[in-house]
mmCIF file of N, CA and C in Angstrom:
data_model
loop_
_atom_site.group_PDB
_atom_site.id
_atom_site.type_symbol
_atom_site.label_atom_id
_atom_site.label_comp_id
_atom_site.label_asym_id
_atom_site.label_seq_id
_atom_site.Cartn_x
_atom_site.Cartn_y
_atom_site.Cartn_z
ATOM 1 N N MET A 122 -70.382 22.463 4.262
ATOM 2 C CA MET A 122 -69.808 21.166 4.503
ATOM 3 C C MET A 122 -69.716 20.965 6.013
ATOM 4 N N GLU A 123 -70.049 19.815 6.454
ATOM 5 C CA GLU A 123 -70.057 19.511 7.872
ATOM 6 C C GLU A 123 -68.676 19.048 8.323
ATOM 7 N N TRP A 124 -68.461 19.133 9.607
ATOM 8 C CA TRP A 124 -67.180 18.715 10.175
ATOM 9 C C TRP A 124 -66.952 17.220 10.006
ATOM 10 N N GLY A 125 -67.927 16.463 10.065
ATOM 11 C CA GLY A 125 -67.797 15.014 9.891
ATOM 12 C C GLY A 125 -67.361 14.669 8.486
ATOM 13 N N SER A 126 -67.957 15.353 7.521
ATOM 14 C CA SER A 126 -67.590 15.121 6.129
ATOM 15 C C SER A 126 -66.158 15.582 5.873
ATOM 16 N N ALA A 127 -65.810 16.727 6.434
ATOM 17 C CA ALA A 127 -64.450 17.239 6.267
ATOM 18 C C ALA A 127 -63.446 16.307 6.934
ATOM 19 N N ALA A 128 -63.808 15.796 8.114
ATOM 20 C CA ALA A 128 -62.932 14.861 8.810
ATOM 21 C C ALA A 128 -62.782 13.568 8.003
ATOM 22 N N GLY A 129 -63.858 13.131 7.375
ATOM 23 C CA GLY A 129 -63.800 11.925 6.539
ATOM 24 C C GLY A 129 -62.877 12.117 5.349
ATOM 25 N N TRP A 130 -63.013 13.268 4.708
ATOM 26 C CA TRP A 130 -62.134 13.569 3.579
ATOM 27 C C TRP A 130 -60.688 13.689 4.037
ATOM 28 N N ALA A 131 -60.477 14.299 5.167
ATOM 29 C CA ALA A 131 -59.115 14.443 5.690
ATOM 30 C C ALA A 131 -58.523 13.075 6.016
ATOM 31 N N ALA A 132 -59.331 12.212 6.632
ATOM 32 C CA ALA A 132 -58.866 10.866 6.969
ATOM 33 C C ALA A 132 -58.551 10.075 5.700
ATOM 34 N N THR A 133 -59.385 10.210 4.685
ATOM 35 C CA THR A 133 -59.150 9.524 3.412
ATOM 36 C C THR A 133 -57.851 10.021 2.772
ATOM 37 N N PHE A 134 -57.670 11.341 2.795
ATOM 38 C CA PHE A 134 -56.466 11.913 2.220
ATOM 39 C C PHE A 134 -55.219 11.455 2.968
ATOM 40 N N ILE A 135 -55.282 11.421 4.300
ATOM 41 C CA ILE A 135 -54.149 10.959 5.114
ATOM 42 C C ILE A 135 -53.877 9.483 4.856
ATOM 43 N N ALA A 136 -54.932 8.674 4.737
ATOM 44 C CA ALA A 136 -54.756 7.248 4.438
ATOM 45 C C ALA A 136 -54.117 7.069 3.064
ATOM 46 N N PHE A 137 -54.581 7.882 2.095
ATOM 47 C CA PHE A 137 -54.008 7.834 0.742
ATOM 48 C C PHE A 137 -52.522 8.175 0.779
ATOM 49 N N LEU A 138 -52.166 9.220 1.518
ATOM 50 C CA LEU A 138 -50.761 9.594 1.646
ATOM 51 C C LEU A 138 -49.953 8.501 2.350
ATOM 52 N N ALA A 139 -50.516 7.890 3.382
ATOM 53 C CA ALA A 139 -49.820 6.832 4.118
ATOM 54 C C ALA A 139 -49.573 5.618 3.222
ATOM 55 N N VAL A 140 -50.596 5.249 2.448
ATOM 56 C CA VAL A 140 -50.436 4.102 1.546
ATOM 57 C C VAL A 140 -49.359 4.406 0.510
ATOM 58 N N ASN A 141 -49.403 5.604 -0.063
ATOM 59 C CA ASN A 141 -48.382 5.965 -1.054
ATOM 60 C C ASN A 141 -47.003 6.029 -0.422
ATOM 61 N N ALA A 142 -46.892 6.579 0.771
ATOM 62 C CA ALA A 142 -45.594 6.659 1.442
ATOM 63 C C ALA A 142 -45.053 5.270 1.746
ATOM 64 N N SER A 143 -45.922 4.367 2.232
ATOM 65 C CA SER A 143 -45.450 3.011 2.532
ATOM 66 C C SER A 143 -45.079 2.267 1.249
ATOM 67 N N THR A 144 -45.816 2.517 0.165
ATOM 68 C CA THR A 144 -45.479 1.888 -1.118
ATOM 69 C C THR A 144 -44.129 2.389 -1.620
ATOM 70 N N ILE A 145 -43.907 3.686 -1.521
ATOM 71 C CA ILE A 145 -42.626 4.243 -1.947
ATOM 72 C C ILE A 145 -41.501 3.700 -1.071
ATOM 73 N N GLN A 146 -41.746 3.597 0.220
ATOM 74 C CA GLN A 146 -40.735 3.057 1.136
ATOM 75 C C GLN A 146 -40.430 1.602 0.781
ATOM 76 N N TRP A 147 -41.476 0.816 0.494
ATOM 77 C CA TRP A 147 -41.283 -0.586 0.116
ATOM 78 C C TRP A 147 -40.486 -0.689 -1.179
ATOM 79 N N LEU A 148 -40.807 0.164 -2.172
ATOM 80 C CA LEU A 148 -40.086 0.143 -3.440
ATOM 81 C C LEU A 148 -38.622 0.519 -3.248
ATOM 82 N N LEU A 149 -38.357 1.516 -2.419
ATOM 83 C CA LEU A 149 -36.978 1.917 -2.163
ATOM 84 C C LEU A 149 -36.202 0.812 -1.444
ATOM 85 N N LYS A 150 -36.862 0.157 -0.497
ATOM 86 C CA LYS A 150 -36.212 -0.943 0.222
ATOM 87 C C LYS A 150 -35.901 -2.093 -0.738
ATOM 88 N N ARG A 151 -36.864 -2.403 -1.600
ATOM 89 C CA ARG A 151 -36.667 -3.473 -2.577
ATOM 90 C C ARG A 151 -35.525 -3.123 -3.528
ATOM 91 N N ARG A 152 -35.474 -1.874 -3.969
ATOM 92 C CA ARG A 152 -34.410 -1.442 -4.866
ATOM 93 C C ARG A 152 -33.052 -1.521 -4.183
ATOM 94 N N GLU A 153 -33.012 -1.162 -2.906
ATOM 95 C CA GLU A 153 -31.756 -1.253 -2.161
ATOM 96 C C GLU A 153 -31.290 -2.699 -2.037
ATOM 97 N N GLU A 154 -32.228 -3.618 -1.785
ATOM 98 C CA GLU A 154 -31.875 -5.046 -1.709
ATOM 99 C C GLU A 154 -31.345 -5.546 -3.057
ATOM 100 N N GLN A 155 -31.990 -5.132 -4.144
ATOM 101 C CA GLN A 155 -31.521 -5.521 -5.475
ATOM 102 C C GLN A 155 -30.133 -4.958 -5.741
ATOM 103 N N HIS A 156 -29.920 -3.724 -5.319
ATOM 104 C CA HIS A 156 -28.614 -3.096 -5.510
ATOM 105 C C HIS A 156 -27.527 -3.850 -4.746
ATOM 106 N N GLU A 157 -27.820 -4.245 -3.515
ATOM 107 C CA GLU A 157 -26.851 -5.005 -2.719
ATOM 108 C C GLU A 157 -26.560 -6.353 -3.362
ATOM 109 N N ARG A 158 -27.609 -7.011 -3.852
ATOM 110 C CA ARG A 158 -27.436 -8.310 -4.504
ATOM 111 C C ARG A 158 -26.609 -8.151 -5.783
ATOM 112 N N ASP A 159 -26.914 -7.123 -6.574
ATOM 113 C CA ASP A 159 -26.159 -6.875 -7.809
ATOM 114 C C ASP A 159 -24.714 -6.502 -7.508
ATOM 115 N N THR A 160 -24.498 -5.743 -6.444
ATOM 116 C CA THR A 160 -23.139 -5.380 -6.052
ATOM 117 C C THR A 160 -22.350 -6.634 -5.691
ATOM 118 N N GLY A 161 -22.993 -7.569 -5.004
ATOM 119 C CA GLY A 161 -22.335 -8.837 -4.681
ATOM 120 C C GLY A 161 -21.967 -9.616 -5.935
ATOM 121 N N ARG A 162 -22.856 -9.613 -6.906
ATOM 122 C CA ARG A 162 -22.579 -10.312 -8.166
ATOM 123 C C ARG A 162 -21.420 -9.653 -8.909
ATOM 124 N N VAL A 163 -21.426 -8.337 -8.942
ATOM 125 C CA VAL A 163 -20.349 -7.611 -9.630
ATOM 126 C C VAL A 163 -19.019 -7.871 -8.935
ATOM 127 N N ASP A 164 -19.022 -7.861 -7.609
ATOM 128 C CA ASP A 164 -17.791 -8.155 -6.868
ATOM 129 C C ASP A 164 -17.280 -9.552 -7.193
ATOM 130 N N GLU A 165 -18.188 -10.522 -7.274
ATOM 131 C CA GLU A 165 -17.798 -11.898 -7.598
ATOM 132 C C GLU A 165 -17.237 -11.973 -9.018
ATOM 133 N N LEU A 166 -17.885 -11.294 -9.962
ATOM 134 C CA LEU A 166 -17.368 -11.284 -11.339
ATOM 135 C C LEU A 166 -16.002 -10.618 -11.420
ATOM 136 N N GLU A 167 -15.817 -9.524 -10.700
ATOM 137 C CA GLU A 167 -14.511 -8.867 -10.692
ATOM 138 C C GLU A 167 -13.444 -9.792 -10.119
ATOM 139 N N ARG A 168 -13.781 -10.549 -9.074
ATOM 140 C CA ARG A 168 -12.835 -11.490 -8.485
ATOM 141 C C ARG A 168 -12.483 -12.581 -9.489
ATOM 142 N N GLN A 169 -13.487 -13.095 -10.194
ATOM 143 C CA GLN A 169 -13.238 -14.142 -11.176
ATOM 144 C C GLN A 169 -12.391 -13.640 -12.341
ATOM 145 N N VAL A 170 -12.658 -12.422 -12.811
ATOM 146 C CA VAL A 170 -11.872 -11.860 -13.912
ATOM 147 C C VAL A 170 -10.427 -11.643 -13.472
ATOM 148 N N THR A 171 -10.244 -11.156 -12.247
ATOM 149 C CA THR A 171 -8.892 -10.955 -11.734
ATOM 150 C C THR A 171 -8.163 -12.286 -11.630
ATOM 151 N N GLU A 172 -8.853 -13.305 -11.139
ATOM 152 C CA GLU A 172 -8.249 -14.641 -11.028
ATOM 153 C C GLU A 172 -7.897 -15.180 -12.416
ATOM 154 N N LEU A 173 -8.775 -14.959 -13.389
ATOM 155 C CA LEU A 173 -8.503 -15.408 -14.756
ATOM 156 C C LEU A 173 -7.285 -14.697 -15.328
ATOM 157 N N ARG A 174 -7.190 -13.378 -15.091
ATOM 158 C CA ARG A 174 -6.046 -12.625 -15.605
ATOM 159 C C ARG A 174 -4.742 -13.086 -14.967
ATOM 160 N N VAL A 175 -4.805 -13.553 -13.724
ATOM 161 C CA VAL A 175 -3.601 -14.047 -13.057
ATOM 162 C C VAL A 175 -3.220 -15.418 -13.603
ATOM 163 N N ASN A 176 -4.203 -16.294 -13.792
ATOM 164 C CA ASN A 176 -3.927 -17.669 -14.218
ATOM 165 C C ASN A 176 -3.733 -17.819 -15.722
ATOM 166 N N LEU A 177 -4.244 -16.902 -16.504
ATOM 167 C CA LEU A 177 -4.181 -17.042 -17.953
ATOM 168 C C LEU A 177 -2.759 -17.174 -18.488
ATOM 169 N N PRO A 178 -1.813 -16.346 -18.075
ATOM 170 C CA PRO A 178 -0.450 -16.518 -18.604
ATOM 171 C C PRO A 178 0.197 -17.832 -18.189
ATOM 172 N N LEU A 179 -0.247 -18.422 -17.093
ATOM 173 C CA LEU A 179 0.330 -19.685 -16.641
ATOM 174 C C LEU A 179 -0.183 -20.869 -17.439
ATOM 175 N N GLU A 180 -1.390 -20.757 -17.975
ATOM 176 C CA GLU A 180 -2.024 -21.885 -18.636
ATOM 177 C C GLU A 180 -2.010 -21.807 -20.159
ATOM 178 N N TYR A 181 -1.868 -20.606 -20.698
ATOM 179 C CA TYR A 181 -1.963 -20.448 -22.147
ATOM 180 C C TYR A 181 -0.743 -19.696 -22.669
ATOM 181 N N VAL A 182 -0.408 -19.972 -23.930
ATOM 182 C CA VAL A 182 0.724 -19.326 -24.582
ATOM 183 C C VAL A 182 0.175 -18.525 -25.765
ATOM 184 N N ARG A 183 0.652 -17.314 -25.900
ATOM 185 C CA ARG A 183 0.228 -16.508 -27.045
ATOM 186 C C ARG A 183 0.746 -17.124 -28.329
ATOM 187 N N ARG A 184 0.038 -16.903 -29.407
ATOM 188 C CA ARG A 184 0.387 -17.490 -30.704
ATOM 189 C C ARG A 184 1.786 -17.067 -31.138
ATOM 190 N N GLU A 185 2.105 -15.791 -30.988
ATOM 191 C CA GLU A 185 3.408 -15.292 -31.405
ATOM 192 C C GLU A 185 4.533 -15.939 -30.585
ATOM 193 N N ASP A 186 4.291 -16.110 -29.293
ATOM 194 C CA ASP A 186 5.301 -16.745 -28.442
ATOM 195 C C ASP A 186 5.508 -18.197 -28.851
ATOM 196 N N TRP A 187 4.404 -18.889 -29.159
ATOM 197 C CA TRP A 187 4.518 -20.288 -29.565
ATOM 198 C C TRP A 187 5.268 -20.407 -30.890
ATOM 199 N N ILE A 188 5.000 -19.522 -31.833
ATOM 200 C CA ILE A 188 5.697 -19.559 -33.124
ATOM 201 C C ILE A 188 7.193 -19.330 -32.917
ATOM 202 N N ARG A 189 7.546 -18.357 -32.086
ATOM 203 C CA ARG A 189 8.964 -18.079 -31.816
ATOM 204 C C ARG A 189 9.615 -19.274 -31.130
ATOM 205 N N PHE A 190 8.920 -19.873 -30.145
ATOM 206 C CA PHE A 190 9.465 -21.031 -29.438
ATOM 207 C C PHE A 190 9.661 -22.199 -30.376
ATOM 208 N N SER A 191 8.651 -22.489 -31.199
ATOM 209 C CA SER A 191 8.768 -23.645 -32.097
ATOM 210 C C SER A 191 9.842 -23.394 -33.156
ATOM 211 N N GLY A 192 9.997 -22.148 -33.603
ATOM 212 C CA GLY A 192 11.058 -21.843 -34.564
ATOM 213 C C GLY A 192 12.432 -22.067 -33.961
ATOM 214 N N THR A 193 12.610 -21.641 -32.722
ATOM 215 C CA THR A 193 13.887 -21.855 -32.029
ATOM 216 C C THR A 193 14.146 -23.340 -31.827
ATOM 217 N N LEU A 194 13.111 -24.052 -31.421
ATOM 218 C CA LEU A 194 13.247 -25.489 -31.197
ATOM 219 C C LEU A 194 13.574 -26.219 -32.500
ATOM 220 N N ASP A 195 12.906 -25.847 -33.587
ATOM 221 C CA ASP A 195 13.192 -26.466 -34.888
ATOM 222 C C ASP A 195 14.629 -26.198 -35.320
ATOM 223 N N ALA A 196 15.106 -24.984 -35.102
ATOM 224 C CA ALA A 196 16.482 -24.656 -35.475
ATOM 225 C C ALA A 196 17.472 -25.488 -34.667
ATOM 226 N N LYS A 197 17.213 -25.667 -33.394
ATOM 227 C CA LYS A 197 18.105 -26.473 -32.559
ATOM 228 C C LYS A 197 18.083 -27.936 -33.004
ATOM 229 N N LEU A 198 16.897 -28.450 -33.312
ATOM 230 C CA LEU A 198 16.800 -29.835 -33.777
ATOM 231 C C LEU A 198 17.508 -30.015 -35.119
ATOM 232 N N ASP A 199 17.361 -29.047 -36.006
ATOM 233 C CA ASP A 199 18.071 -29.127 -37.296
ATOM 234 C C ASP A 199 19.583 -29.133 -37.083
ATOM 235 N N ALA A 200 20.064 -28.292 -36.176
ATOM 236 C CA ALA A 200 21.507 -28.254 -35.894
ATOM 237 C C ALA A 200 21.969 -29.579 -35.310
ATOM 238 N N MET A 201 21.165 -30.170 -34.412
ATOM 239 C CA MET A 201 21.531 -31.471 -33.832
ATOM 240 C C MET A 201 21.541 -32.550 -34.911
ATOM 241 N N ARG A 202 20.562 -32.499 -35.829
ATOM 242 C CA ARG A 202 20.501 -33.494 -36.895
ATOM 243 C C ARG A 202 21.729 -33.392 -37.797
ATOM 244 N N GLU A 203 22.143 -32.200 -38.150
ATOM 245 C CA GLU A 203 23.329 -32.015 -38.977
ATOM 246 C C GLU A 203 24.576 -32.499 -38.253
ATOM 247 N N GLU A 204 24.652 -32.213 -36.970
ATOM 248 C CA GLU A 204 25.806 -32.677 -36.184
ATOM 249 C C GLU A 204 25.826 -34.201 -36.127
ATOM 250 N N MET A 205 24.637 -34.813 -35.928
ATOM 251 C CA MET A 205 24.570 -36.275 -35.886
ATOM 252 C C MET A 205 24.929 -36.886 -37.243
ATOM 253 N N ARG A 206 24.474 -36.255 -38.324
ATOM 254 C CA ARG A 206 24.830 -36.750 -39.653
ATOM 255 C C ARG A 206 26.343 -36.712 -39.851
ATOM 256 N N GLY A 207 26.946 -35.638 -39.374
ATOM 257 C CA GLY A 207 28.412 -35.548 -39.467
ATOM 258 C C GLY A 207 29.085 -36.630 -38.659
ATOM 259 N N GLU A 208 28.618 -36.867 -37.443
ATOM 260 C CA GLU A 208 29.182 -37.908 -36.582
ATOM 261 C C GLU A 208 28.979 -39.278 -37.216
ATOM 262 N N ILE A 209 27.778 -39.530 -37.717
ATOM 263 C CA ILE A 209 27.489 -40.820 -38.341
ATOM 264 C C ILE A 209 28.350 -41.003 -39.590
ATOM 265 N N GLY A 210 28.531 -39.925 -40.340
ATOM 266 C CA GLY A 210 29.388 -39.997 -41.531
ATOM 267 C C GLY A 210 30.813 -40.367 -41.162
ATOM 268 N N GLU A 211 31.317 -39.782 -40.072
ATOM 269 C CA GLU A 211 32.670 -40.113 -39.624
ATOM 270 C C GLU A 211 32.766 -41.568 -39.187
ATOM 271 N N VAL A 212 31.761 -42.051 -38.471
ATOM 272 C CA VAL A 212 31.754 -43.450 -38.018
ATOM 273 C C VAL A 212 31.690 -44.388 -39.220
ATOM 274 N N LYS A 213 30.870 -44.065 -40.220
ATOM 275 C CA LYS A 213 30.783 -44.895 -41.425
ATOM 276 C C LYS A 213 32.129 -44.922 -42.151
ATOM 277 N N ASP A 214 32.740 -43.746 -42.230
ATOM 278 C CA ASP A 214 34.049 -43.696 -42.905
ATOM 279 C C ASP A 214 35.054 -44.583 -42.187
ATOM 280 N N ARG A 215 35.073 -44.588 -40.873
ATOM 281 C CA ARG A 215 36.013 -45.426 -40.130
ATOM 282 C C ARG A 215 35.662 -46.895 -40.263
ATOM 283 N N LEU A 216 34.365 -47.208 -40.254
ATOM 284 C CA LEU A 216 33.958 -48.604 -40.356
ATOM 285 C C LEU A 216 34.266 -49.182 -41.736
ATOM 286 N N TYR A 217 33.942 -48.422 -42.763
ATOM 287 C CA TYR A 217 34.086 -48.940 -44.102
ATOM 288 C C TYR A 217 35.379 -48.512 -44.776
ATOM 289 N N ALA A 218 36.308 -47.949 -44.065
ATOM 290 C CA ALA A 218 37.538 -47.452 -44.673
ATOM 291 C C ALA A 218 38.376 -48.585 -45.236
ATOM 292 N N GLY A 219 38.418 -49.695 -44.575
ATOM 293 C CA GLY A 219 39.253 -50.807 -45.040
ATOM 294 C C GLY A 219 38.569 -51.650 -46.082
ATOM 295 N N ARG A 220 37.341 -51.478 -46.410
ATOM 296 C CA ARG A 220 36.626 -52.359 -47.321
ATOM 297 C C ARG A 220 36.644 -51.848 -48.754
ATOM 298 N N ASN A 221 37.018 -50.668 -48.990
ATOM 299 C CA ASN A 221 37.019 -50.155 -50.366
ATOM 300 C C ASN A 221 38.196 -50.573 -51.108
#
């Protein structure tokens, strides 16, 4: 084998290695950019979830809490209605006491 042929093969092999190295470097750089972009998205989602967890109790009521609240409110309204019926009954008795 001649030196020229060996040099040609060596140059081809070095070029092949350089192309593969630059391709691997490009792929790693691209992957790093994707990772940074995905990290930004994850950070944004975490911020949104945290904000939702903070605002959720202010805007929504759990079903059990609403049932307890409405039960208490209904009981108070029933008590007020009974008290008003008693008051109205007393007023009717005073108004119509002389007519019987």
